């Protein structure tokens, strides 16, 4: 399958991160991984021009997904962010109203939902370029 872009997956739970990475690779994406928010910001600072989209876990120890999102916006690290969470999407939409969020994925998610959400985020990045 043709590569569809570089996706940064930020997830502190190893099995969830491995599952997400395997699905994205199956969909044709190249993936870079971060185990926490601090690592994610470091990767974004270094590779933001290459990254097509970021899947960001909402609940992580250390920097939460919300704190990472705030830092990304503050530093102008413009990359489409898809928030992932076990919480209901409407709760996240209310909580992050006013933030630039490209999409939401409720865990556990199916490959079809991942495909559609990431494809839209990547297209958003392409339009902004």
PDB file of C-alpha atoms in Angstrom, residues 4-127:
ATOM      1  CA  UNK A   4      -0.161   8.140   3.043  1.00  0.00           C
ATOM      2  CA  UNK A   5       1.890  10.376   5.354  1.00  0.00           C
ATOM      3  CA  UNK A   6       3.741  10.387   8.653  1.00  0.00           C
ATOM      4  CA  UNK A   7       1.579  10.092  11.768  1.00  0.00           C
ATOM      5  CA  UNK A   8       2.802  10.731  15.317  1.00  0.00           C
ATOM      6  CA  UNK A   9       1.091   8.402  17.808  1.00  0.00           C
ATOM      7  CA  UNK A  10       1.226   9.626  21.414  1.00  0.00           C
ATOM      8  CA  UNK A  11       0.018   6.901  23.784  1.00  0.00           C
ATOM      9  CA  UNK A  12       1.379   5.875  27.178  1.00  0.00           C
ATOM     10  CA  UNK A  13      -0.192   2.389  27.204  1.00  0.00           C
ATOM     11  CA  UNK A  14       2.109   0.060  25.279  1.00  0.00           C
ATOM     12  CA  UNK A  15      -0.545  -2.429  24.015  1.00  0.00           C
ATOM     13  CA  UNK A  16      -2.803   0.401  22.809  1.00  0.00           C
ATOM     14  CA  UNK A  17       0.125   2.161  21.126  1.00  0.00           C
ATOM     15  CA  UNK A  18       1.284  -1.045  19.385  1.00  0.00           C
ATOM     16  CA  UNK A  19      -2.274  -1.779  18.192  1.00  0.00           C
ATOM     17  CA  UNK A  20      -2.745   1.757  16.864  1.00  0.00           C
ATOM     18  CA  UNK A  21       0.631   1.717  15.106  1.00  0.00           C
ATOM     19  CA  UNK A  22      -0.131  -1.638  13.472  1.00  0.00           C
ATOM     20  CA  UNK A  23      -3.498  -0.371  12.187  1.00  0.00           C
ATOM     21  CA  UNK A  24      -1.968   2.826  10.815  1.00  0.00           C
ATOM     22  CA  UNK A  25       0.801   0.893   9.081  1.00  0.00           C
ATOM     23  CA  UNK A  26      -1.830  -1.440   7.611  1.00  0.00           C
ATOM     24  CA  UNK A  27      -3.549   1.688   6.249  1.00  0.00           C
ATOM     25  CA  UNK A  28      -0.303   2.769   4.591  1.00  0.00           C
ATOM     26  CA  UNK A  29       0.960   5.395   7.021  1.00  0.00           C
ATOM     27  CA  UNK A  30       4.491   5.739   8.300  1.00  0.00           C
ATOM     28  CA  UNK A  31       4.383   6.086  12.085  1.00  0.00           C
ATOM     29  CA  UNK A  32       6.586   7.672  14.717  1.00  0.00           C
ATOM     30  CA  UNK A  33       5.752   6.962  18.354  1.00  0.00           C
ATOM     31  CA  UNK A  34       5.903   8.856  21.639  1.00  0.00           C
ATOM     32  CA  UNK A  35       5.197   7.298  25.031  1.00  0.00           C
ATOM     33  CA  UNK A  36       4.328  10.597  26.721  1.00  0.00           C
ATOM     34  CA  UNK A  37       3.605  14.249  26.104  1.00  0.00           C
ATOM     35  CA  UNK A  38       7.147  15.450  26.699  1.00  0.00           C
ATOM     36  CA  UNK A  39       8.504  13.089  24.052  1.00  0.00           C
ATOM     37  CA  UNK A  40       5.710  14.103  21.665  1.00  0.00           C
ATOM     38  CA  UNK A  41       6.579  17.800  21.917  1.00  0.00           C
ATOM     39  CA  UNK A  42      10.275  17.030  21.360  1.00  0.00           C
ATOM     40  CA  UNK A  43       9.437  15.009  18.227  1.00  0.00           C
ATOM     41  CA  UNK A  44       7.144  17.758  16.948  1.00  0.00           C
ATOM     42  CA  UNK A  45       9.798  20.419  17.450  1.00  0.00           C
ATOM     43  CA  UNK A  46      12.263  18.333  15.454  1.00  0.00           C
ATOM     44  CA  UNK A  47      10.009  16.863  12.739  1.00  0.00           C
ATOM     45  CA  UNK A  48       6.883  19.047  12.481  1.00  0.00           C
ATOM     46  CA  UNK A  49       7.386  19.688   8.762  1.00  0.00           C
ATOM     47  CA  UNK A  50       7.260  15.927   8.097  1.00  0.00           C
ATOM     48  CA  UNK A  51       4.333  15.028  10.363  1.00  0.00           C
ATOM     49  CA  UNK A  52       0.954  14.884   8.622  1.00  0.00           C
ATOM     50  CA  UNK A  53      -1.143  14.339  11.777  1.00  0.00           C
ATOM     51  CA  UNK A  54      -0.862  13.453  15.467  1.00  0.00           C
ATOM     52  CA  UNK A  55      -2.994  10.962  17.377  1.00  0.00           C
ATOM     53  CA  UNK A  56      -2.891  12.226  20.950  1.00  0.00           C
ATOM     54  CA  UNK A  57      -4.105  10.272  23.965  1.00  0.00           C
ATOM     55  CA  UNK A  58      -6.225  12.488  26.192  1.00  0.00           C
ATOM     56  CA  UNK A  59      -5.252  10.871  29.522  1.00  0.00           C
ATOM     57  CA  UNK A  60      -1.546  10.336  30.201  1.00  0.00           C
ATOM     58  CA  UNK A  61       0.684  10.691  33.244  1.00  0.00           C
ATOM     59  CA  UNK A  62       2.935  13.730  33.190  1.00  0.00           C
ATOM     60  CA  UNK A  63       1.694  16.047  30.462  1.00  0.00           C
ATOM     61  CA  UNK A  64      -1.909  15.215  29.629  1.00  0.00           C
ATOM     62  CA  UNK A  65      -3.215  15.333  26.089  1.00  0.00           C
ATOM     63  CA  UNK A  66      -4.818  18.684  26.860  1.00  0.00           C
ATOM     64  CA  UNK A  67      -1.527  20.101  28.103  1.00  0.00           C
ATOM     65  CA  UNK A  68       0.261  18.820  25.002  1.00  0.00           C
ATOM     66  CA  UNK A  69      -2.412  20.383  22.799  1.00  0.00           C
ATOM     67  CA  UNK A  70      -2.016  23.708  24.606  1.00  0.00           C
ATOM     68  CA  UNK A  71       1.777  23.578  24.173  1.00  0.00           C
ATOM     69  CA  UNK A  72       1.457  22.667  20.480  1.00  0.00           C
ATOM     70  CA  UNK A  73      -0.803  25.680  19.933  1.00  0.00           C
ATOM     71  CA  UNK A  74       1.378  27.996  22.063  1.00  0.00           C
ATOM     72  CA  UNK A  75       4.523  27.087  20.116  1.00  0.00           C
ATOM     73  CA  UNK A  76       2.795  27.192  16.735  1.00  0.00           C
ATOM     74  CA  UNK A  77       3.697  23.562  15.992  1.00  0.00           C
ATOM     75  CA  UNK A  78       0.833  23.432  13.535  1.00  0.00           C
ATOM     76  CA  UNK A  79      -0.121  19.811  13.021  1.00  0.00           C
ATOM     77  CA  UNK A  80      -3.659  18.385  12.872  1.00  0.00           C
ATOM     78  CA  UNK A  81      -4.411  16.751  16.225  1.00  0.00           C
ATOM     79  CA  UNK A  82      -6.787  13.814  16.664  1.00  0.00           C
ATOM     80  CA  UNK A  83      -7.614  13.255  20.331  1.00  0.00           C
ATOM     81  CA  UNK A  84      -8.090   9.658  21.445  1.00  0.00           C
ATOM     82  CA  UNK A  85      -9.871   8.764  24.649  1.00  0.00           C
ATOM     83  CA  UNK A  86     -12.100   6.293  26.410  1.00  0.00           C
ATOM     84  CA  UNK A  87     -14.341   9.255  27.253  1.00  0.00           C
ATOM     85  CA  UNK A  88     -17.390  10.065  25.170  1.00  0.00           C
ATOM     86  CA  UNK A  89     -16.667  12.291  22.189  1.00  0.00           C
ATOM     87  CA  UNK A  90     -19.190  14.939  23.263  1.00  0.00           C
ATOM     88  CA  UNK A  91     -17.367  15.366  26.590  1.00  0.00           C
ATOM     89  CA  UNK A  92     -14.107  15.968  24.726  1.00  0.00           C
ATOM     90  CA  UNK A  93     -15.730  18.322  22.220  1.00  0.00           C
ATOM     91  CA  UNK A  94     -17.032  20.476  25.084  1.00  0.00           C
ATOM     92  CA  UNK A  95     -13.758  20.348  26.989  1.00  0.00           C
ATOM     93  CA  UNK A  96     -11.657  21.293  23.957  1.00  0.00           C
ATOM     94  CA  UNK A  97     -14.002  23.823  22.373  1.00  0.00           C
ATOM     95  CA  UNK A  98     -11.856  26.678  21.149  1.00  0.00           C
ATOM     96  CA  UNK A  99      -8.843  24.435  20.548  1.00  0.00           C
ATOM     97  CA  UNK A 100      -7.814  23.415  17.071  1.00  0.00           C
ATOM     98  CA  UNK A 101      -8.731  19.712  17.136  1.00  0.00           C
ATOM     99  CA  UNK A 102      -8.969  17.925  13.776  1.00  0.00           C
ATOM    100  CA  UNK A 103     -10.935  14.972  15.133  1.00  0.00           C
ATOM    101  CA  UNK A 104     -11.804  12.658  17.997  1.00  0.00           C
ATOM    102  CA  UNK A 105     -11.549   8.880  18.314  1.00  0.00           C
ATOM    103  CA  UNK A 106     -13.237   7.051  21.158  1.00  0.00           C
ATOM    104  CA  UNK A 107     -11.352   3.981  22.386  1.00  0.00           C
ATOM    105  CA  UNK A 108     -11.611   1.221  21.550  1.00  0.00           C
ATOM    106  CA  UNK A 109     -11.847   2.243  17.912  1.00  0.00           C
ATOM    107  CA  UNK A 110     -12.175   0.207  14.752  1.00  0.00           C
ATOM    108  CA  UNK A 111      -9.867   0.485  11.767  1.00  0.00           C
ATOM    109  CA  UNK A 112     -12.648   2.119   9.721  1.00  0.00           C
ATOM    110  CA  UNK A 113     -13.037   4.968  12.233  1.00  0.00           C
ATOM    111  CA  UNK A 114      -9.268   5.372  12.483  1.00  0.00           C
ATOM    112  CA  UNK A 115      -8.952   5.426   8.694  1.00  0.00           C
ATOM    113  CA  UNK A 116     -11.639   8.069   8.198  1.00  0.00           C
ATOM    114  CA  UNK A 117     -10.499  10.321  11.040  1.00  0.00           C
ATOM    115  CA  UNK A 118      -6.795  10.238  10.175  1.00  0.00           C
ATOM    116  CA  UNK A 119      -7.475  10.639   6.448  1.00  0.00           C
ATOM    117  CA  UNK A 120      -9.450  13.830   7.182  1.00  0.00           C
ATOM    118  CA  UNK A 121      -6.696  15.153   9.467  1.00  0.00           C
ATOM    119  CA  UNK A 122      -3.996  14.449   6.873  1.00  0.00           C
ATOM    120  CA  UNK A 123      -6.099  16.135   4.176  1.00  0.00           C
ATOM    121  CA  UNK A 124      -6.458  19.142   6.461  1.00  0.00           C
ATOM    122  CA  UNK A 125      -2.675  19.348   6.762  1.00  0.00           C
ATOM    123  CA  UNK A 126      -2.274  19.082   2.983  1.00  0.00           C
ATOM    124  CA  UNK A 127      -4.755  21.934   2.435  1.00  0.00           C
TER     125      UNK A 127
END
